[in-house]
Tab-separated table of C-alpha atoms and ligand atoms in Angstrom:
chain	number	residue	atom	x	y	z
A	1007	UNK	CA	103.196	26.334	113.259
A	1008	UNK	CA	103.115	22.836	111.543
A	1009	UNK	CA	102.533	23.132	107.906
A	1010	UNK	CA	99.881	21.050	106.501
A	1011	UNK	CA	100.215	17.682	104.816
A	1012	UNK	CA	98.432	18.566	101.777
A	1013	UNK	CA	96.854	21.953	100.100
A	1014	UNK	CA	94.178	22.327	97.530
A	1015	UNK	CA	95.304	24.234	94.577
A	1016	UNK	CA	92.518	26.207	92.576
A	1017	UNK	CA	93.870	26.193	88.994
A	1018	UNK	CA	92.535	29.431	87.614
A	1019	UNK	CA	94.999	29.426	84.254
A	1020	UNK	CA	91.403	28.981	81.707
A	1021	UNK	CA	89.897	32.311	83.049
A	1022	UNK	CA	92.228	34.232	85.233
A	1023	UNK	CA	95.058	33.170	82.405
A	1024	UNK	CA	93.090	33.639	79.322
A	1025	UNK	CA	90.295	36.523	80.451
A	1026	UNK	CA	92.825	39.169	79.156
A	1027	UNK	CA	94.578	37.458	76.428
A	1028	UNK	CA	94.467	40.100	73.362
A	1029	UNK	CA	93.908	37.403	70.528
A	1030	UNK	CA	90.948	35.038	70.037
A	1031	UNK	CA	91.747	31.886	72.061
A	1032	UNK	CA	89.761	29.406	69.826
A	1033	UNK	CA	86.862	27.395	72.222
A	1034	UNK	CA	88.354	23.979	71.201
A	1035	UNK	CA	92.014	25.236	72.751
A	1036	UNK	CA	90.535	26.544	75.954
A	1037	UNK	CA	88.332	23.057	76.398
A	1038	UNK	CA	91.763	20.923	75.613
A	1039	UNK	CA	93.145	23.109	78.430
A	1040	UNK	CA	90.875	22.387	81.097
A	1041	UNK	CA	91.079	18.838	79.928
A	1042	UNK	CA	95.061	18.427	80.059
A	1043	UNK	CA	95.061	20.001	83.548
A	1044	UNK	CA	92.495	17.379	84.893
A	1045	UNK	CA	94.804	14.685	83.495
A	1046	UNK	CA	97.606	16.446	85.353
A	1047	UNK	CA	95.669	16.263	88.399
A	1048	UNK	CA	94.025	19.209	89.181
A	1049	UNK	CA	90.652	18.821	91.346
A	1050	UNK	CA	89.518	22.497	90.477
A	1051	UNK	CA	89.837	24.182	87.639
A	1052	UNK	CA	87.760	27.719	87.189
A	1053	UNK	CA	86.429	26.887	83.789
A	1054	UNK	CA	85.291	30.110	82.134
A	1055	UNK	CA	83.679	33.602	83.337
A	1056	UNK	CA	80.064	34.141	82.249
A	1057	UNK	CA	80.601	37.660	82.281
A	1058	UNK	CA	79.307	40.619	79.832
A	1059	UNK	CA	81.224	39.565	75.989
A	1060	UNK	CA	81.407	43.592	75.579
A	1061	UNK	CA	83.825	43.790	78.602
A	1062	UNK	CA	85.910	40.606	78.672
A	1063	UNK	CA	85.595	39.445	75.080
A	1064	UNK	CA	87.520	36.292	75.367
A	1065	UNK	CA	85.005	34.524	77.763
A	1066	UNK	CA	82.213	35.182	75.258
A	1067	UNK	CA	82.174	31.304	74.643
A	1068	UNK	CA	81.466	30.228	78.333
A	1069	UNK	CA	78.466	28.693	77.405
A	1070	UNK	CA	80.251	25.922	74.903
A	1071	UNK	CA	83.367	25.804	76.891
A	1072	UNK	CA	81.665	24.536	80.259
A	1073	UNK	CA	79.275	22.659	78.222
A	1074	UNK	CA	81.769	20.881	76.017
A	1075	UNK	CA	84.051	19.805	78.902
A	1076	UNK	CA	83.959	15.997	79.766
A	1077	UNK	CA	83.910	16.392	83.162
A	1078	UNK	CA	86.465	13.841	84.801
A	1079	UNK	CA	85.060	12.242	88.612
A	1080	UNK	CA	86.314	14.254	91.385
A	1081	UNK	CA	86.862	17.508	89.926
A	1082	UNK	CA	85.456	20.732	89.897
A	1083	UNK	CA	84.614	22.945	87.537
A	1084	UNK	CA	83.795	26.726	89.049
A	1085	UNK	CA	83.043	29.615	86.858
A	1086	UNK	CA	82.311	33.259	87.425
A	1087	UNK	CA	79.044	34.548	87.302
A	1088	UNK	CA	78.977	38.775	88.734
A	1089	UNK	CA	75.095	39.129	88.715
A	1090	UNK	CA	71.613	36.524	88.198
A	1091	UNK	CA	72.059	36.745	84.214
A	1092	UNK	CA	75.495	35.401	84.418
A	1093	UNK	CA	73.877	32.498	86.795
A	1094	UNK	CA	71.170	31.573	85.216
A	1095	UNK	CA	73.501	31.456	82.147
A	1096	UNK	CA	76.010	29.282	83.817
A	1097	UNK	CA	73.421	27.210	85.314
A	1098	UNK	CA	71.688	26.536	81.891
A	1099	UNK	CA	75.549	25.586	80.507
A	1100	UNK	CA	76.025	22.975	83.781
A	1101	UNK	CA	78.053	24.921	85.965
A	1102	UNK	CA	77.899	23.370	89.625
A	1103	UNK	CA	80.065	25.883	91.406
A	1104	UNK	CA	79.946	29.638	90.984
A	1105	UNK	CA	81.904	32.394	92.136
A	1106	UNK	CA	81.194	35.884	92.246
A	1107	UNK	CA	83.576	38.579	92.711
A	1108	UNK	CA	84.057	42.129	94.422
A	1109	UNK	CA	86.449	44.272	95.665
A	1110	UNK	CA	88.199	45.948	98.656
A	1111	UNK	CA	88.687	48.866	96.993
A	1112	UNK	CA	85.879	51.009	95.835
A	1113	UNK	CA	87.421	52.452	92.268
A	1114	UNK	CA	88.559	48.942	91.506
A	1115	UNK	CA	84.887	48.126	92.087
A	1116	UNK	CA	83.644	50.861	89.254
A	1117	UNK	CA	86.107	49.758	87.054
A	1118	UNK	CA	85.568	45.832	87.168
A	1119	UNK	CA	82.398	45.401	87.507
A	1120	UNK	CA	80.304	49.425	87.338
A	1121	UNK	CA	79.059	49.275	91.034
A	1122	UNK	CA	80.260	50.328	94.400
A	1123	UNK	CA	81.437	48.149	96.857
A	1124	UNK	CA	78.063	48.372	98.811
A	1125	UNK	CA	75.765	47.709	95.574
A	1126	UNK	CA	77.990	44.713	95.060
A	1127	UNK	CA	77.016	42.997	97.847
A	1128	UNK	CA	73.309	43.648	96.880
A	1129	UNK	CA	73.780	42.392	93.314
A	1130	UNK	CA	75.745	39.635	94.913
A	1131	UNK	CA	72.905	38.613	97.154
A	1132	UNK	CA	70.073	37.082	95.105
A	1133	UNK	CA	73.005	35.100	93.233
A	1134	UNK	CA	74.350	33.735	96.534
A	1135	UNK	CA	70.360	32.382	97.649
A	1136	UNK	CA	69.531	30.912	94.241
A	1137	UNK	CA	72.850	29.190	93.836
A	1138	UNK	CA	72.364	27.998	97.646
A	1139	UNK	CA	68.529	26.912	97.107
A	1140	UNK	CA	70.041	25.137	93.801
A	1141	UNK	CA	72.963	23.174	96.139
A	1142	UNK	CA	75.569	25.354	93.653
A	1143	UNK	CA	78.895	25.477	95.816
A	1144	UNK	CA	79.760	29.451	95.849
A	1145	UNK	CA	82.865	31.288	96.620
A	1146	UNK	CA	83.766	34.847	96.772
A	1147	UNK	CA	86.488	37.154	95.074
A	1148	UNK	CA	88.087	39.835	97.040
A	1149	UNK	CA	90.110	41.861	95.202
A	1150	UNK	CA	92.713	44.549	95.830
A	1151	UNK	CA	93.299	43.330	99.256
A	1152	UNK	CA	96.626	44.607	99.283
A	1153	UNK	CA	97.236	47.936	96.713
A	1154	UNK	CA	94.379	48.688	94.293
A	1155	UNK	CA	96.052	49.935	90.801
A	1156	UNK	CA	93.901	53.129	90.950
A	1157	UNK	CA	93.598	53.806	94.680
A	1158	UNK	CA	97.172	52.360	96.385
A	1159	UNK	CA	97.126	50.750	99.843
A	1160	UNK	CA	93.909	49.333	101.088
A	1161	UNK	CA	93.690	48.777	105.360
A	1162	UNK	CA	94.042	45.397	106.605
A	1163	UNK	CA	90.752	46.657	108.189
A	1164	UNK	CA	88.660	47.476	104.925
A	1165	UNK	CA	89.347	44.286	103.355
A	1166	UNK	CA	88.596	42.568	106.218
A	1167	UNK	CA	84.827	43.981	106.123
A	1168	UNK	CA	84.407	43.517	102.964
A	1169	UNK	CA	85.514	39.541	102.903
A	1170	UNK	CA	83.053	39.629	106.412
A	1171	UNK	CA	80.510	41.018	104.051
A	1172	UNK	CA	81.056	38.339	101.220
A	1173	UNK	CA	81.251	35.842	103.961
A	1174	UNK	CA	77.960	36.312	105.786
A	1175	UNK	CA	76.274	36.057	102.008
A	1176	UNK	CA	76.736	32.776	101.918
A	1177	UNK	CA	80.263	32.244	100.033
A	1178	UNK	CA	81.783	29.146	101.005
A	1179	UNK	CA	85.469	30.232	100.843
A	1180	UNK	CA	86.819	34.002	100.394
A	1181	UNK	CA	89.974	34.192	98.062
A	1182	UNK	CA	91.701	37.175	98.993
A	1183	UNK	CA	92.966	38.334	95.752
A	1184	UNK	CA	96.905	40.234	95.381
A	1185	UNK	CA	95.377	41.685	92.181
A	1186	UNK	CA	98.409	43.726	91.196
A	1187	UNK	CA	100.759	41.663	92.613
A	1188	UNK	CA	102.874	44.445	94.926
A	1189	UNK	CA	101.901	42.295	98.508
A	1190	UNK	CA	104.903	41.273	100.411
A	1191	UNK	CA	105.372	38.818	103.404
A	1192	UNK	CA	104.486	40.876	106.347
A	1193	UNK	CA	102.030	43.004	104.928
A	1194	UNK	CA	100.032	40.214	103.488
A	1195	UNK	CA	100.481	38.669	106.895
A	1196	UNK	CA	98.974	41.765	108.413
A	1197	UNK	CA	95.868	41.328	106.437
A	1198	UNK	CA	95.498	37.691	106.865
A	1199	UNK	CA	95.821	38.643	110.305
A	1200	UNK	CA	92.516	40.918	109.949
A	1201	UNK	CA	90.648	38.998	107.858
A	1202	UNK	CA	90.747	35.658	110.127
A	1203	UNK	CA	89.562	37.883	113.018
A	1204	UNK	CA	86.094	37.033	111.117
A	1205	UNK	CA	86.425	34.081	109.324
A	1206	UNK	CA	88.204	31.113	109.867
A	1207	UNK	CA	91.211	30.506	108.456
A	1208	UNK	CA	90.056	27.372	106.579
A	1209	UNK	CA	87.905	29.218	104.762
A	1210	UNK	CA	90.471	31.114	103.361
A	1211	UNK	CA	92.311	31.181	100.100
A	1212	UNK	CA	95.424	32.858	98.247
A	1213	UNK	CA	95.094	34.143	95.208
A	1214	UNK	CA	98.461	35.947	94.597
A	1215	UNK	CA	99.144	37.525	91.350
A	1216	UNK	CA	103.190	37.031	90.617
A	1217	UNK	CA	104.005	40.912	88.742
A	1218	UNK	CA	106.659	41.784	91.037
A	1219	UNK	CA	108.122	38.004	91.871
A	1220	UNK	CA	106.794	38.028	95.396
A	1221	UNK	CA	103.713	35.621	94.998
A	1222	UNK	CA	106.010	32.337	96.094
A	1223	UNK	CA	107.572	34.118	99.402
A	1224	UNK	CA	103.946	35.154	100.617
A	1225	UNK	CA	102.749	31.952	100.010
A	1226	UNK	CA	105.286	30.306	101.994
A	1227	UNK	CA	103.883	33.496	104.765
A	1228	UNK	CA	100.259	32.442	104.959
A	1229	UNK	CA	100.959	28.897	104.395
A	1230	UNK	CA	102.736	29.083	107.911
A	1231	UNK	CA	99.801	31.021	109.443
A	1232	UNK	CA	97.004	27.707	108.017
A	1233	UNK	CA	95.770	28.930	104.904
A	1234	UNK	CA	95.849	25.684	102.824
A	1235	UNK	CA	94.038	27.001	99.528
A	1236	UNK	CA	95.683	28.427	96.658
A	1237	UNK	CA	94.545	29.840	93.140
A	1238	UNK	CA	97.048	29.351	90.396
A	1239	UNK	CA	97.657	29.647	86.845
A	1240	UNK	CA	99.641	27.534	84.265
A	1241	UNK	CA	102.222	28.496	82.701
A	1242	UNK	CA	101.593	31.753	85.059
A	1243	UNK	CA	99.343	32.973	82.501
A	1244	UNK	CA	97.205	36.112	83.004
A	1245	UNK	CA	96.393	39.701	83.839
A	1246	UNK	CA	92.847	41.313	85.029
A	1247	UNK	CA	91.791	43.539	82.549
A	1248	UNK	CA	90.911	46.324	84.585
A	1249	UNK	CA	94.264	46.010	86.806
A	1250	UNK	CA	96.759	47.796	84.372
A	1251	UNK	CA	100.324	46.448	84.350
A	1252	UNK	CA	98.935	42.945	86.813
A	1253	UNK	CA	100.769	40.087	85.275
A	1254	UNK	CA	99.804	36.496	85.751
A	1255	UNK	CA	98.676	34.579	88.687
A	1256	UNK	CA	101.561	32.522	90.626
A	1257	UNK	CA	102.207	29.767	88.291
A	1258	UNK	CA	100.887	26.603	89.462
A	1259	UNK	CA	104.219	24.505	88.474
A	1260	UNK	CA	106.232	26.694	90.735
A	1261	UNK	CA	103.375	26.286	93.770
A	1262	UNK	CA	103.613	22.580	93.084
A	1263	UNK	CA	107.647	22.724	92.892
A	1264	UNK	CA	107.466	24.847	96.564
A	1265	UNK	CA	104.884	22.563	97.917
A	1266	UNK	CA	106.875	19.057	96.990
A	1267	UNK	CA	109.777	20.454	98.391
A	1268	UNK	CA	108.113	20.954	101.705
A	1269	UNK	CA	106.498	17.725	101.801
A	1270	UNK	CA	103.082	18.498	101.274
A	1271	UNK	CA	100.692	16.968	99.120
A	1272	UNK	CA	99.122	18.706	96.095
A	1273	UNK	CA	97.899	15.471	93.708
A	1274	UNK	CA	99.358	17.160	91.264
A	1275	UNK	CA	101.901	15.465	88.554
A	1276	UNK	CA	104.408	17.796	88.250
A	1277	UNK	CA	105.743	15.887	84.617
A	1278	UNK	CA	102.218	16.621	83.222
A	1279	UNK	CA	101.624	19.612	84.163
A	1280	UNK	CA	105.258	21.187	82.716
A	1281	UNK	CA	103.706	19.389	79.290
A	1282	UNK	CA	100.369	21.215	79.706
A	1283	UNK	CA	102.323	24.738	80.688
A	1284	UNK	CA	104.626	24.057	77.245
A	1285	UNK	CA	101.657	23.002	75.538
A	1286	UNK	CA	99.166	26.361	75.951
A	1287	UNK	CA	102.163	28.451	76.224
A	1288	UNK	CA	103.495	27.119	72.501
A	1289	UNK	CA	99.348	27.719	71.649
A	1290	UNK	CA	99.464	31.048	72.293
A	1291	UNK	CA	102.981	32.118	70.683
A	1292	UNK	CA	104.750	32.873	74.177
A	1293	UNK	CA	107.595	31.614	75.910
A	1294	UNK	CA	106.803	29.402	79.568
A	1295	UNK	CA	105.794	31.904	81.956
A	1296	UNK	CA	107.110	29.972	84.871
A	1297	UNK	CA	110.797	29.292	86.111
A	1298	UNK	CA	110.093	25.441	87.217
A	1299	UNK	CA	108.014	25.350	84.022
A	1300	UNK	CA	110.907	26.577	81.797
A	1301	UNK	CA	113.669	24.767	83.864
A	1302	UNK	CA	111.645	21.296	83.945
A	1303	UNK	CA	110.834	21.724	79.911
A	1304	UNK	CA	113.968	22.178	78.988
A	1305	UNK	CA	115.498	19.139	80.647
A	1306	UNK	CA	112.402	16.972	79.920
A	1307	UNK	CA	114.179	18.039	75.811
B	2585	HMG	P1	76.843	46.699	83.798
B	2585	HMG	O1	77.133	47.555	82.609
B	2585	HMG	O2	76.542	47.349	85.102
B	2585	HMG	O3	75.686	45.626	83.494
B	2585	HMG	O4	78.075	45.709	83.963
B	2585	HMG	P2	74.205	45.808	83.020
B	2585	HMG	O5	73.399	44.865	83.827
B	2585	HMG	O6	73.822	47.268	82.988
B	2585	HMG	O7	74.255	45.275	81.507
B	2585	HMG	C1	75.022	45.915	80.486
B	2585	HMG	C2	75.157	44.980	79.291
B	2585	HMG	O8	75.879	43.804	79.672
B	2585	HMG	C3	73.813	44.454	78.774
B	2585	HMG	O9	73.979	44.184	77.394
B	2585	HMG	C4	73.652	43.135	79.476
B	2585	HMG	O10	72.829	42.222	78.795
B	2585	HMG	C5	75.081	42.629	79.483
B	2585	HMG	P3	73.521	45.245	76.265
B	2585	HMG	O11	72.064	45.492	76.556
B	2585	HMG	O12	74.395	46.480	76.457
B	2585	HMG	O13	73.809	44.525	74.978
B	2585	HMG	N1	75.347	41.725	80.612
B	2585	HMG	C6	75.803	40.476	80.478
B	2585	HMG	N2	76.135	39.735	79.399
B	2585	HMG	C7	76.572	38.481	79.642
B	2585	HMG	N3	76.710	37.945	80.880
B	2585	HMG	C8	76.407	38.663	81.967
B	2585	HMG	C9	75.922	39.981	81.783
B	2585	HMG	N4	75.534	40.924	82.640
B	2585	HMG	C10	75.164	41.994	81.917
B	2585	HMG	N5	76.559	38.124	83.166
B	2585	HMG	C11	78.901	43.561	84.693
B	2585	HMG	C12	78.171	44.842	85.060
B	2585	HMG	C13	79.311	42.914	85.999
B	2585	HMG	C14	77.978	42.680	83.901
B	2585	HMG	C15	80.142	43.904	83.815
B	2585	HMG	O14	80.871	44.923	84.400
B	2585	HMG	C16	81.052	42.723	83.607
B	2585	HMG	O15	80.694	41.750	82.975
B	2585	HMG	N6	82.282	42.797	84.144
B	2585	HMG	C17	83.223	41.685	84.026
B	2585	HMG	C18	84.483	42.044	84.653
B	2585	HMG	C19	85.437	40.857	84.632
B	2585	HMG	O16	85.126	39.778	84.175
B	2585	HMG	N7	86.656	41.100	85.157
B	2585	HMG	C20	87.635	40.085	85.266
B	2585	HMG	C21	87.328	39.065	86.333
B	2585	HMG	S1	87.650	39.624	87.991
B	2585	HMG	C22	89.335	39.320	88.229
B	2585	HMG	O17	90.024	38.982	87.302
B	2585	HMG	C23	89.903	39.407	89.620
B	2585	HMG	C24	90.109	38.034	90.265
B	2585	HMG	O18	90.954	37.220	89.479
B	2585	HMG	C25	90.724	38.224	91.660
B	2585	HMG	C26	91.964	39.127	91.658
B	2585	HMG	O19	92.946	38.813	90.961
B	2585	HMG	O20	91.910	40.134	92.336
B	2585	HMG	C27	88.769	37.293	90.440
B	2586	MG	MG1	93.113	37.304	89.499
């Protein structure tokens, strides 16, 4: 298999990385964030969740964060949005591209967002047509497509109905989402393998969560089987709030680091990115929590 001469990284660091963060990220921080990484390059950057404040307090200023980004030409701004009063929310703050998120795992599902996996997909529905009849770009959240924190292995063969459900919605691209982080190479080759026996592969993303250090080698796995999209946080911030003991996403400066190494093109500048990852990671009282972010700060000093 040829790898591909450039991939599209999804940054998801300013609500993936902050959703769980335990203190009060003031609005101004997050919207210098989402700023910095557009200077660094970034052509998507998932904004903010418009999501219920009781549950995920820290995205309880979506509204003035999308609204009070300048939005730089070329890039994209997603946000979530889990039922029509999240849309019509996000619509009424700018957004242009939605996402909305399930699961492949049914107590997951209860957890996250207090439906089954079935009743998702119906809530999911009338979200997917208006954002369609508005020209709103969606995409769709699996989670759990590898172990589900309350539930343990899902099949290859239940996550690949469910993204086959989320698909024939109306969602643009399915990110397939190592929520807890335990995937390794040939088992999150085995579901890739599943999954693209309904949708193509192009329409596919990563989004690997790095707790257990493996979210670089399955990358390299799936990037060798055509999946070209990958989500990714700064500084490797993050954690789901209802995934107990998930650590960040992949960091996006070690993505970038893999992907210049094998020739591919991200548009991504590495040098400003390692300044944003110091930058939010010295904002929130926390050391860099990336290796190329750490390594390339402290010889940039
Ligand atoms: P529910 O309790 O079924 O909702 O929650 P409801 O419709 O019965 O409403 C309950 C209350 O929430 C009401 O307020 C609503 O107004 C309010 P009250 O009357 O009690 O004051 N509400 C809202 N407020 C603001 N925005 C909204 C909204 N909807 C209802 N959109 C719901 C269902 C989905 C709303 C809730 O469970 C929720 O917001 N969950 C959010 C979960 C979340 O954000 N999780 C993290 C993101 S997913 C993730 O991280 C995984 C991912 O990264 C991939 C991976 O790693 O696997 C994507
Ligand atoms: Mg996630």
């Amino acid at each position: 298999m040829t790898l591909p001469a450039s991939v599209h990284i999804v940054e998801v660091g300013p609500r993936d990385g902050l959703q769980n963060e335990p203190n009060w990220v003031d609005t101004a921080t997050k919207i210098s964030l989402i700023q910095r990484l557009g200077q660094a390059g970034l052509k998507t950057i998932e904004a903010t969740a418009f999501v219920s404040p009781k549950r995920v307090p820290q995205m309880s200023d979506s509204s003035v964060v999308l609204s009070g980004i300048t939005r730089l030409p070329g890039v994209t701004y997603p946000v979530l949005t889990p039922n029509l009063k999240g849309f019509e929310a996000a619509r009424a703050a700018g957004a242009r591209e939605i996402a909305v998120f399930g699961a492949a795992s049914e107590s997951f599902s209860q957890k996250n967002i207090q439906c089954s996996v079935a009743e998702s997909i119906e809530r999911f529905r009338p979200v997917v047509d208006a954002a369609r009849q508005d020209g709103v770009v969606v995409r769709g959240y699996l989670s759990c497509v590898i172990d589900c924190p309350y539930e343990g292995a899902i099949s290859p063969a239940k996550v690949a109905d469910t993204a086959r459900q989320l698909f024939e919605l109306g969602c643009e691209e399915i990110s397939l989402g190592d929520t807890i982080g335990t995937g390794t190479p040939e088992r999150v080759k085995r579901m890739i393998e599943a999954v693209s026996a309904h949708i193509p592969i192009n329409r596919l993303a990563g989004h690997f969560h790095d707790t257990y250090g493996m979210a670089i080698a399955n990358i390299y796995a799936v990037l060798q089987m055509g999946i070209a999209t990958f989500d990714a946080s700064v500084a490797g911030l993050g954690g789901c709030p209802y995934a107990p003991g998930a650590s960040g996403n992949v960091a996006t400066e070690d993505v970038v680091w893999l992907m210049n190494g094998l020739g591919i093109d991200t548009g991504i500048d590495l040098a400003k990115l390692v300044e944003t990852s110091a930058w939010i990671s010295h904002q929130l009282k926390r050391p860099v929590g990336s290796k190329v972010g750490k390594a390339l700060h402290h010889s940039a000093v």
